Every structure is written in structure tokens, then in C-alpha cells.
């Protein structure tokens, strides 16, 4: 059974870089049918999509965040990562990684499997 | 960006009630609409994809309908484990966007 697990610092200082990794277990990240996603949720608020990346490197970004984001796949480690620079308090949120079924015929085009989420607080 | 408007933002219901939640999009998206359930401190769970398809393992009391700009999630007989927040999400175009959520509380 596929599982996703986020990891990274829970506290980041303003203007610094947030770095998170999602480890995929129980299946391969190098699968044609899926993109790997980051979604965040500020405290008490709704979900915000950040990015989708395919193991091939094809990537989609939320334009509102694109200038501050770097996302990559580490195939040998079955992981994918998110870096967000110049963070502010507005970036304080629970960050989820997820598997998005898309890009192929008959895709569900939905976030099927989610990690448990990791809280990141931006504060000095 | 496609804006998602859910209504109501919250509701109170009793076990056994039929519950309907609505999601409206700012432009037509065909059936590219998904529904998720989220409980406090937990990740969202996919319930319905492409407007009306029940995701694997989801109880049949959940159903979805709609196309274009107006969509509905229905719980036919509310169960104790269904008290949660429900949100819609469009997959028609990027940026992928979510509704603000509907919190279903116990009456």
C-alpha cells in the first residue's frame, strides 16, 4: 500500500528557505500515470495547491508561488522535494505531499493519496 | 484562476439526515470536479472524482453530481464518522484550486 511521508524543519526564519522532502514507500515514484504534488493549508484556512511534478521532470506550478519554488524528484531515493525561498509568516501552514493521478487517459485527475502533513511555522 | 464557491460554509445535521453541499465554479469546467473529506488534524481524503465517480473504498452513501459550473455532494444518511469538513477541487486547469470547505457539525 502506497504511503507518503513529509519531512523537514518545523520552524523556518523569515526570508530563509523552506525545504521539505516527501518519501514514497510501497510503490515507485517512477510511474507514468502519476504526478507528485505539494499542497498546503494555513491554520484555519483552505487548501492551496503549490505544484505537481512528474518523475520525468515535467512540472506545473501555482503562478502565485512559482518565482519562489524549486521542486525536484530523486528517483533513486524514491523521494521528491520542495524548496521555497524568501518565506514570510504567510507561508506558515501544514504542508502535504500527495499523489495526483493525471496525464494519462482515464486518469482520475485527483489527489488520491496524501501524506499526513507537516506543520511549518515561519517565525524569528 | 478558477474560483470555487462552496455553500453553506457550515451546517448542523443529525445522524441519519440527508446532507447536500454545493460547489460553484467561476467558469465552466465540464466534470473536472473532485470532493474531499477532511477531519481535524488529518489529511484530506478523496471521496468523489470527476464529479460523480465514487473513489475506491468510499461508502455508497456519498454521491456527487453536476457539470459545468454547479456541483453537488450528497450524503444520503449521515453517519457519526461523517462529521468533518468537505471541500471541492477543480482539475480543469492550473492552478488547481480548492473550495473553502463546508463544515458538517452535529446538531
Tab-separated table of C-alpha atoms in Angstrom:
chain	number	residue	atom	x	y	z
A	1	UNK	CA	0.000	0.000	0.000
A	2	UNK	CA	1.496	3.287	-1.114
A	3	UNK	CA	2.335	5.756	1.631
A	4	UNK	CA	3.749	9.262	1.615
A	5	UNK	CA	5.671	10.889	4.441
A	6	UNK	CA	6.750	14.502	4.651
A	7	UNK	CA	9.895	15.542	6.489
A	8	UNK	CA	11.693	18.795	7.155
A	9	UNK	CA	12.198	21.551	9.718
A	10	UNK	CA	9.129	22.685	11.596
A	11	UNK	CA	10.462	26.195	12.106
A	12	UNK	CA	11.955	28.486	9.473
A	13	UNK	CA	13.090	32.071	9.918
A	14	UNK	CA	11.627	34.848	7.774
A	15	UNK	CA	13.497	35.446	4.489
A	16	UNK	CA	15.097	31.990	4.673
A	17	UNK	CA	14.376	28.868	2.597
A	18	UNK	CA	11.823	26.225	3.493
A	19	UNK	CA	12.933	22.720	2.496
A	20	UNK	CA	10.687	19.677	2.594
A	21	UNK	CA	11.038	16.112	1.358
A	22	UNK	CA	8.347	13.549	0.669
A	23	UNK	CA	9.332	9.898	0.863
A	24	UNK	CA	7.246	7.455	-1.141
A	25	UNK	CA	7.014	3.907	0.201
A	26	UNK	CA	5.119	0.859	-1.002
A	27	UNK	CA	5.464	1.837	-4.645
A	28	UNK	CA	7.720	3.536	-7.155
A	29	UNK	CA	7.858	7.247	-7.798
A	30	UNK	CA	8.879	6.466	-11.394
A	31	UNK	CA	5.358	5.733	-12.571
A	32	UNK	CA	3.983	7.202	-15.771
A	33	UNK	CA	0.424	7.602	-14.516
A	34	UNK	CA	1.086	9.900	-11.596
A	35	UNK	CA	2.311	13.315	-10.705
A	36	UNK	CA	3.623	14.102	-7.243
A	37	UNK	CA	2.209	17.159	-5.573
A	38	UNK	CA	2.629	19.647	-2.781
A	39	UNK	CA	-0.451	21.245	-1.217
A	40	UNK	CA	-0.520	23.495	1.825
A	41	UNK	CA	-3.118	24.625	4.340
A	42	UNK	CA	-2.620	27.695	6.537
A	43	UNK	CA	-4.077	27.326	10.028
A	44	UNK	CA	-7.862	27.519	9.939
A	45	UNK	CA	-7.953	28.059	6.209
A	46	UNK	CA	-8.494	26.169	2.965
A	47	UNK	CA	-6.151	24.121	0.826
A	48	UNK	CA	-3.774	25.715	-1.662
A	49	UNK	CA	-2.112	23.769	-4.473
A	50	UNK	CA	1.594	24.501	-4.863
A	51	UNK	CA	2.995	22.256	-7.580
A	52	UNK	CA	2.823	18.941	-9.441
A	53	UNK	CA	5.933	17.157	-10.693
A	54	UNK	CA	6.296	14.014	-12.801
A	55	UNK	CA	9.250	11.672	-12.356
A	56	UNK	CA	10.317	12.704	-15.882
A	57	UNK	CA	10.734	16.252	-14.612
A	58	UNK	CA	7.640	17.782	-16.171
A	59	UNK	CA	6.316	20.288	-13.666
A	60	UNK	CA	3.306	22.512	-13.116
A	61	UNK	CA	3.365	25.402	-10.670
A	62	UNK	CA	0.916	27.700	-8.976
A	63	UNK	CA	1.820	31.039	-10.629
A	64	UNK	CA	1.401	32.814	-7.303
A	65	UNK	CA	4.316	30.826	-5.884
A	66	UNK	CA	6.352	29.884	-8.944
A	67	UNK	CA	9.031	32.538	-8.543
A	68	UNK	CA	9.943	31.233	-5.083
A	69	UNK	CA	9.731	27.492	-5.653
A	70	UNK	CA	12.083	24.744	-6.715
A	71	UNK	CA	10.774	21.180	-6.904
A	72	UNK	CA	12.680	18.043	-7.835
A	73	UNK	CA	12.445	14.256	-7.921
A	74	UNK	CA	15.119	11.968	-6.523
A	75	UNK	CA	14.283	8.717	-8.296
A	76	UNK	CA	16.989	6.599	-6.683
A	77	UNK	CA	15.701	7.533	-3.236
A	78	UNK	CA	12.011	7.411	-4.177
A	79	UNK	CA	11.596	10.954	-2.921
A	80	UNK	CA	10.568	14.355	-4.166
A	81	UNK	CA	11.390	17.695	-2.636
A	82	UNK	CA	10.137	21.256	-2.313
A	83	UNK	CA	12.182	24.349	-1.663
A	84	UNK	CA	10.537	27.716	-1.117
A	85	UNK	CA	12.722	30.767	-0.678
A	86	UNK	CA	12.139	34.163	0.914
A	87	UNK	CA	9.486	32.829	3.266
A	88	UNK	CA	7.256	35.078	5.358
A	89	UNK	CA	4.672	34.466	8.055
A	90	UNK	CA	2.116	33.981	5.272
A	91	UNK	CA	3.881	30.737	4.385
A	92	UNK	CA	3.089	29.249	7.788
A	93	UNK	CA	0.960	26.196	7.040
A	94	UNK	CA	0.613	22.453	7.120
A	95	UNK	CA	2.377	21.175	4.020
A	96	UNK	CA	1.087	17.977	2.439
A	97	UNK	CA	2.599	15.851	-0.269
A	98	UNK	CA	0.204	13.871	-2.387
A	99	UNK	CA	-0.086	11.624	-5.421
A	100	UNK	CA	-2.081	13.122	-8.277
A	101	UNK	CA	-3.474	10.762	-10.902
A	102	UNK	CA	-3.207	12.691	-14.131
A	103	UNK	CA	-1.581	12.988	-17.508
A	104	UNK	CA	-2.860	9.730	-18.907
A	105	UNK	CA	-6.054	8.538	-20.500
A	106	UNK	CA	-8.802	7.749	-17.983
A	107	UNK	CA	-6.887	9.495	-15.222
A	108	UNK	CA	-8.896	10.430	-12.179
A	109	UNK	CA	-7.318	13.901	-12.193
A	110	UNK	CA	-7.484	13.954	-8.402
A	111	UNK	CA	-5.257	13.829	-5.349
A	112	UNK	CA	-5.677	10.171	-4.459
A	113	UNK	CA	-3.171	9.603	-1.693
A	114	UNK	CA	-1.888	12.101	0.847
A	115	UNK	CA	0.861	12.234	3.399
A	116	UNK	CA	-0.064	13.051	6.986
A	117	UNK	CA	1.214	16.613	6.602
A	118	UNK	CA	3.921	18.561	8.351
A	119	UNK	CA	3.450	21.893	10.113
A	120	UNK	CA	5.904	24.592	9.102
A	121	UNK	CA	5.997	27.808	11.100
A	122	UNK	CA	7.788	30.880	9.803
A	123	UNK	CA	8.987	32.917	12.747
A	124	UNK	CA	12.123	34.518	14.085
B	1	UNK	CA	-7.686	31.274	-11.844
B	2	UNK	CA	-10.936	29.367	-11.426
B	3	UNK	CA	-12.686	30.453	-8.237
B	4	UNK	CA	-14.546	27.877	-6.162
B	5	UNK	CA	-17.505	28.845	-4.002
B	6	UNK	CA	-18.971	26.339	-1.584
B	7	UNK	CA	-22.229	26.641	0.268
B	8	UNK	CA	-23.068	26.527	3.013
B	9	UNK	CA	-19.822	27.206	4.846
B	10	UNK	CA	-21.155	25.146	7.737
B	11	UNK	CA	-24.229	23.158	8.636
B	12	UNK	CA	-25.629	21.261	11.570
B	13	UNK	CA	-27.254	17.911	10.974
B	14	UNK	CA	-28.301	14.785	12.816
B	15	UNK	CA	-27.314	11.186	12.264
B	16	UNK	CA	-29.496	9.785	9.524
B	17	UNK	CA	-30.092	13.133	7.805
B	18	UNK	CA	-29.639	13.676	4.117
B	19	UNK	CA	-26.987	16.346	3.565
B	20	UNK	CA	-26.296	18.328	0.400
B	21	UNK	CA	-23.288	20.559	-0.191
B	22	UNK	CA	-22.913	22.765	-3.250
B	23	UNK	CA	-19.828	23.909	-5.134
B	24	UNK	CA	-19.962	26.571	-7.835
B	25	UNK	CA	-17.084	27.410	-10.142
B	26	UNK	CA	-16.330	30.777	-11.743
B	27	UNK	CA	-16.242	29.221	-15.201
B	28	UNK	CA	-17.474	26.020	-16.776
B	29	UNK	CA	-15.237	23.026	-16.074
B	30	UNK	CA	-17.194	20.115	-17.504
B	31	UNK	CA	-16.995	17.373	-14.889
B	32	UNK	CA	-13.457	18.120	-13.682
B	33	UNK	CA	-14.540	18.392	-10.070
B	34	UNK	CA	-13.433	16.374	-7.050
B	35	UNK	CA	-14.670	16.173	-3.479
B	36	UNK	CA	-12.590	15.567	-0.359
B	37	UNK	CA	-13.342	14.933	3.301
B	38	UNK	CA	-11.024	16.299	5.971
B	39	UNK	CA	-11.118	15.687	9.711
B	40	UNK	CA	-9.286	17.897	12.229
B	41	UNK	CA	-5.534	17.330	12.194
B	42	UNK	CA	-5.754	14.866	9.309
B	43	UNK	CA	-5.033	14.937	5.616
B	44	UNK	CA	-7.902	15.209	3.135
B	45	UNK	CA	-9.363	12.016	1.721
B	46	UNK	CA	-10.692	11.703	-1.812
B	47	UNK	CA	-14.398	10.852	-1.942
B	48	UNK	CA	-15.594	11.637	-5.454
B	49	UNK	CA	-13.625	12.271	-8.645
B	50	UNK	CA	-14.767	13.701	-11.966
B	51	UNK	CA	-17.986	14.976	-10.398
B	52	UNK	CA	-19.762	11.669	-9.883
B	53	UNK	CA	-17.312	8.781	-9.570
B	54	UNK	CA	-17.034	7.162	-6.166
B	55	UNK	CA	-13.423	6.587	-5.156
B	56	UNK	CA	-12.409	3.102	-4.100
B	57	UNK	CA	-13.410	2.242	-0.554
B	58	UNK	CA	-15.751	5.215	-0.085
B	59	UNK	CA	-19.200	4.270	1.255
B	60	UNK	CA	-22.042	4.389	-1.230
B	61	UNK	CA	-23.972	6.915	0.880
B	62	UNK	CA	-21.694	9.521	-0.705
B	63	UNK	CA	-22.582	10.677	-4.194
B	64	UNK	CA	-21.719	13.545	-6.472
B	65	UNK	CA	-23.448	15.210	-9.380
B	66	UNK	CA	-23.247	18.212	-11.625
B	67	UNK	CA	-21.410	19.611	-14.601
B	68	UNK	CA	-20.449	22.976	-15.979
B	69	UNK	CA	-20.392	25.349	-13.032
B	70	UNK	CA	-22.698	23.758	-10.449
B	71	UNK	CA	-21.883	20.639	-8.471
B	72	UNK	CA	-23.353	18.802	-5.510
B	73	UNK	CA	-22.072	16.383	-2.927
B	74	UNK	CA	-24.797	14.392	-1.183
B	75	UNK	CA	-24.584	12.197	1.885
B	76	UNK	CA	-27.747	10.109	1.831
B	77	UNK	CA	-27.797	9.156	5.510
B	78	UNK	CA	-25.289	10.952	7.719
B	79	UNK	CA	-23.235	8.692	9.940
B	80	UNK	CA	-21.259	9.656	13.082
B	81	UNK	CA	-17.961	9.291	11.226
B	82	UNK	CA	-19.121	11.753	8.550
B	83	UNK	CA	-18.849	14.817	10.764
B	84	UNK	CA	-15.969	16.595	9.062
B	85	UNK	CA	-15.147	19.344	6.593
B	86	UNK	CA	-15.809	18.749	2.904
B	87	UNK	CA	-14.168	20.631	0.077
B	88	UNK	CA	-14.331	20.646	-3.682
B	89	UNK	CA	-11.405	20.982	-6.090
B	90	UNK	CA	-11.249	21.622	-9.822
B	91	UNK	CA	-8.864	19.805	-12.136
B	92	UNK	CA	-9.910	21.614	-15.317
B	93	UNK	CA	-6.925	23.944	-15.438
B	94	UNK	CA	-3.923	25.042	-13.469
B	95	UNK	CA	-3.622	26.463	-10.955
B	96	UNK	CA	-5.643	23.690	-9.388
B	97	UNK	CA	-7.965	25.315	-6.867
B	98	UNK	CA	-10.000	24.254	-3.872
B	99	UNK	CA	-13.210	25.481	-2.342
B	100	UNK	CA	-13.172	26.994	1.124
B	101	UNK	CA	-14.841	23.997	2.716
B	102	UNK	CA	-18.138	23.102	4.350
B	103	UNK	CA	-18.012	22.019	7.974
B	104	UNK	CA	-20.644	19.438	8.885
B	105	UNK	CA	-21.360	19.532	12.594
B	106	UNK	CA	-23.544	17.524	14.919
B	107	UNK	CA	-26.924	19.058	15.685
